[in-house]
PDB file of C-alpha atoms in Angstrom:
ATOM      1  CA  UNK A   1      -3.400  49.679 156.772  1.00 52.00           C
ATOM      2  CA  UNK A   2      -0.438  51.455 155.142  1.00 53.00           C
ATOM      3  CA  UNK A   3       1.922  48.770 156.470  1.00 59.00           C
ATOM      4  CA  UNK A   4      -0.245  45.996 154.987  1.00 57.00           C
ATOM      5  CA  UNK A   5      -0.311  47.738 151.604  1.00 51.00           C
ATOM      6  CA  UNK A   6       3.450  48.317 151.753  1.00 51.00           C
ATOM      7  CA  UNK A   7       4.034  44.618 152.540  1.00 55.00           C
ATOM      8  CA  UNK A   8       1.793  43.574 149.660  1.00 53.00           C
ATOM      9  CA  UNK A   9       3.601  45.936 147.323  1.00 49.00           C
ATOM     10  CA  UNK A  10       7.037  44.713 148.432  1.00 51.00           C
ATOM     11  CA  UNK A  11       6.003  41.064 148.134  1.00 52.00           C
ATOM     12  CA  UNK A  12       4.469  41.666 144.717  1.00 48.00           C
ATOM     13  CA  UNK A  13       7.553  43.523 143.496  1.00 45.00           C
ATOM     14  CA  UNK A  14       9.838  40.853 144.928  1.00 50.00           C
ATOM     15  CA  UNK A  15       7.839  38.142 143.176  1.00 49.00           C
ATOM     16  CA  UNK A  16       7.894  39.954 139.849  1.00 50.00           C
ATOM     17  CA  UNK A  17      11.570  40.826 140.008  1.00 53.00           C
ATOM     18  CA  UNK A  18      13.093  37.833 141.759  1.00 55.00           C
ATOM     19  CA  UNK A  19      10.865  34.919 140.882  1.00 56.00           C
ATOM     20  CA  UNK A  20       9.880  35.617 137.306  1.00 62.00           C
ATOM     21  CA  UNK A  21      13.018  37.095 135.792  1.00 62.00           C
ATOM     22  CA  UNK A  22      16.294  35.356 135.151  1.00 68.00           C
ATOM     23  CA  UNK A  23      19.583  37.223 135.339  1.00 68.00           C
ATOM     24  CA  UNK A  24      19.831  37.152 131.562  1.00 69.00           C
ATOM     25  CA  UNK A  25      16.674  39.269 131.400  1.00 76.00           C
ATOM     26  CA  UNK A  26      18.226  42.085 133.442  1.00 85.00           C
ATOM     27  CA  UNK A  27      19.772  44.934 131.458  1.00 87.00           C
ATOM     28  CA  UNK A  28      21.966  47.839 132.503  1.00 89.00           C
ATOM     29  CA  UNK A  29      22.189  50.919 130.279  1.00 92.00           C
ATOM     30  CA  UNK A  30      25.259  53.071 130.932  1.00 93.00           C
ATOM     31  CA  UNK A  31      24.578  56.539 129.545  1.00 93.00           C
ATOM     32  CA  UNK A  32      27.159  59.237 128.852  1.00 94.00           C
ATOM     33  CA  UNK A  33      25.894  62.803 128.548  1.00 92.00           C
ATOM     34  CA  UNK A  34      27.179  65.950 126.808  1.00 91.00           C
ATOM     35  CA  UNK A  35      27.762  64.198 123.486  1.00 91.00           C
ATOM     36  CA  UNK A  36      27.129  67.525 121.743  1.00 90.00           C
ATOM     37  CA  UNK A  37      30.700  68.423 122.727  1.00 90.00           C
ATOM     38  CA  UNK A  38      33.162  67.897 119.825  1.00 89.00           C
ATOM     39  CA  UNK A  39      35.535  65.756 121.880  1.00 92.00           C
ATOM     40  CA  UNK A  40      32.673  63.347 122.624  1.00 93.00           C
ATOM     41  CA  UNK A  41      30.516  63.644 119.499  1.00 91.00           C
ATOM     42  CA  UNK A  42      33.175  61.876 117.437  1.00 93.00           C
ATOM     43  CA  UNK A  43      32.253  58.711 119.379  1.00 95.00           C
ATOM     44  CA  UNK A  44      28.487  58.998 118.837  1.00 91.00           C
ATOM     45  CA  UNK A  45      28.386  56.022 116.480  1.00 92.00           C
ATOM     46  CA  UNK A  46      31.055  54.026 118.302  1.00 93.00           C
ATOM     47  CA  UNK A  47      30.492  54.265 122.045  1.00 94.00           C
ATOM     48  CA  UNK A  48      32.554  51.090 122.611  1.00 94.00           C
ATOM     49  CA  UNK A  49      35.674  52.918 121.362  1.00 96.00           C
ATOM     50  CA  UNK A  50      34.968  55.799 123.750  1.00 96.00           C
ATOM     51  CA  UNK A  51      34.557  53.417 126.688  1.00 96.00           C
ATOM     52  CA  UNK A  52      37.648  51.383 125.754  1.00 96.00           C
ATOM     53  CA  UNK A  53      39.840  54.483 125.386  1.00 96.00           C
ATOM     54  CA  UNK A  54      38.612  56.595 128.273  1.00 95.00           C
ATOM     55  CA  UNK A  55      37.092  54.191 130.809  1.00 93.00           C
ATOM     56  CA  UNK A  56      38.898  50.854 130.492  1.00 94.00           C
ATOM     57  CA  UNK A  57      38.710  50.063 134.215  1.00 92.00           C
ATOM     58  CA  UNK A  58      34.990  50.816 134.325  1.00 90.00           C
ATOM     59  CA  UNK A  59      34.441  48.594 131.307  1.00 93.00           C
ATOM     60  CA  UNK A  60      36.515  45.790 132.843  1.00 93.00           C
ATOM     61  CA  UNK A  61      34.533  45.913 136.080  1.00 89.00           C
ATOM     62  CA  UNK A  62      31.193  45.924 134.259  1.00 90.00           C
ATOM     63  CA  UNK A  63      32.357  43.102 131.965  1.00 93.00           C
ATOM     64  CA  UNK A  64      33.254  40.944 134.975  1.00 91.00           C
ATOM     65  CA  UNK A  65      29.896  41.715 136.552  1.00 86.00           C
ATOM     66  CA  UNK A  66      28.122  40.963 133.270  1.00 89.00           C
ATOM     67  CA  UNK A  67      29.836  37.574 132.943  1.00 91.00           C
ATOM     68  CA  UNK A  68      29.240  36.680 136.578  1.00 88.00           C
ATOM     69  CA  UNK A  69      25.535  37.512 136.521  1.00 86.00           C
ATOM     70  CA  UNK A  70      24.800  36.670 132.860  1.00 88.00           C
ATOM     71  CA  UNK A  71      23.048  39.966 132.203  1.00 88.00           C
ATOM     72  CA  UNK A  72      23.323  42.562 129.441  1.00 90.00           C
ATOM     73  CA  UNK A  73      25.242  45.833 129.647  1.00 92.00           C
ATOM     74  CA  UNK A  74      25.128  48.441 126.872  1.00 93.00           C
ATOM     75  CA  UNK A  75      26.667  51.897 126.538  1.00 95.00           C
ATOM     76  CA  UNK A  76      24.919  54.944 125.077  1.00 94.00           C
ATOM     77  CA  UNK A  77      25.904  58.534 124.354  1.00 94.00           C
ATOM     78  CA  UNK A  78      23.314  61.296 124.421  1.00 92.00           C
ATOM     79  CA  UNK A  79      22.851  65.033 124.435  1.00 92.00           C
ATOM     80  CA  UNK A  80      19.956  66.744 126.150  1.00 88.00           C
ATOM     81  CA  UNK A  81      20.902  69.969 124.333  1.00 86.00           C
ATOM     82  CA  UNK A  82      21.765  68.739 120.835  1.00 89.00           C
ATOM     83  CA  UNK A  83      22.907  71.044 118.054  1.00 89.00           C
ATOM     84  CA  UNK A  84      21.707  74.226 116.386  1.00 90.00           C
ATOM     85  CA  UNK A  85      19.702  72.960 113.428  1.00 87.00           C
ATOM     86  CA  UNK A  86      21.674  70.580 111.231  1.00 86.00           C
ATOM     87  CA  UNK A  87      25.010  72.162 112.128  1.00 87.00           C
ATOM     88  CA  UNK A  88      27.395  70.545 114.572  1.00 87.00           C
ATOM     89  CA  UNK A  89      27.409  73.674 116.727  1.00 88.00           C
ATOM     90  CA  UNK A  90      26.324  72.703 120.263  1.00 86.00           C
ATOM     91  CA  UNK A  91      23.048  74.326 121.310  1.00 86.00           C
ATOM     92  CA  UNK A  92      24.547  75.515 124.591  1.00 80.00           C
ATOM     93  CA  UNK A  93      26.268  78.482 126.129  1.00 78.00           C
ATOM     94  CA  UNK A  94      28.908  78.190 128.849  1.00 70.00           C
ATOM     95  CA  UNK A  95      26.212  78.034 131.505  1.00 71.00           C
ATOM     96  CA  UNK A  96      24.961  74.827 129.828  1.00 65.00           C
ATOM     97  CA  UNK A  97      21.605  76.269 128.933  1.00 78.00           C
ATOM     98  CA  UNK A  98      19.834  75.785 125.634  1.00 81.00           C
ATOM     99  CA  UNK A  99      20.920  78.609 123.342  1.00 84.00           C
ATOM    100  CA  UNK A 100      18.011  78.395 120.860  1.00 85.00           C
ATOM    101  CA  UNK A 101      15.027  76.681 122.447  1.00 82.00           C
ATOM    102  CA  UNK A 102      12.894  77.068 119.338  1.00 86.00           C
ATOM    103  CA  UNK A 103      15.213  74.754 117.398  1.00 86.00           C
ATOM    104  CA  UNK A 104      16.024  72.371 120.256  1.00 83.00           C
ATOM    105  CA  UNK A 105      17.058  68.990 118.885  1.00 84.00           C
ATOM    106  CA  UNK A 106      18.312  66.570 121.565  1.00 85.00           C
ATOM    107  CA  UNK A 107      19.549  63.133 120.549  1.00 86.00           C
ATOM    108  CA  UNK A 108      20.225  59.738 122.078  1.00 87.00           C
ATOM    109  CA  UNK A 109      17.508  59.901 124.717  1.00 86.00           C
ATOM    110  CA  UNK A 110      15.184  57.194 123.380  1.00 89.00           C
ATOM    111  CA  UNK A 111      17.495  54.386 122.227  1.00 90.00           C
ATOM    112  CA  UNK A 112      18.589  53.354 125.768  1.00 88.00           C
ATOM    113  CA  UNK A 113      14.975  53.206 126.936  1.00 88.00           C
ATOM    114  CA  UNK A 114      14.056  51.078 123.925  1.00 88.00           C
ATOM    115  CA  UNK A 115      16.979  48.746 124.642  1.00 88.00           C
ATOM    116  CA  UNK A 116      16.010  48.437 128.311  1.00 86.00           C
ATOM    117  CA  UNK A 117      12.455  47.534 127.311  1.00 86.00           C
ATOM    118  CA  UNK A 118      13.220  45.163 124.434  1.00 88.00           C
ATOM    119  CA  UNK A 119      16.845  44.071 124.711  1.00 87.00           C
ATOM    120  CA  UNK A 120      17.400  45.229 121.118  1.00 90.00           C
ATOM    121  CA  UNK A 121      19.266  48.297 119.873  1.00 90.00           C
ATOM    122  CA  UNK A 122      17.657  50.334 117.134  1.00 91.00           C
ATOM    123  CA  UNK A 123      20.209  52.746 115.695  1.00 87.00           C
ATOM    124  CA  UNK A 124      17.423  54.659 113.963  1.00 89.00           C
ATOM    125  CA  UNK A 125      16.462  55.883 117.437  1.00 89.00           C
ATOM    126  CA  UNK A 126      19.949  57.330 118.039  1.00 85.00           C
ATOM    127  CA  UNK A 127      18.943  60.701 116.589  1.00 84.00           C
ATOM    128  CA  UNK A 128      15.819  61.035 118.751  1.00 80.00           C
TER     129      UNK A 128
END
């Protein structure tokens, strides 16, 4: 019985993914973490510059793949830790733990999920 259910699930998933979607409907979100760090935070509003300067080969490979398969690729920066209040002091200690959990304010976690679901970026979500 489990094998029958697994086959049905695989066939259903294959149908939904392969038969109903075109390549242009597929999206890849490349996410860069630790953007609370000063050397990365400066790129928060311009991830393309970060990728171009620090990962040109990665960008070139993904651009070729994107052109070949006619799909979307977007880059996002995020911080699971965020900053202490409204300051730009990272809410971490060297062990990479949240320093002040009561004022935890991560950012950049929602925008990539929204883009994956809709294909549209909403920069208002960058701070969430």
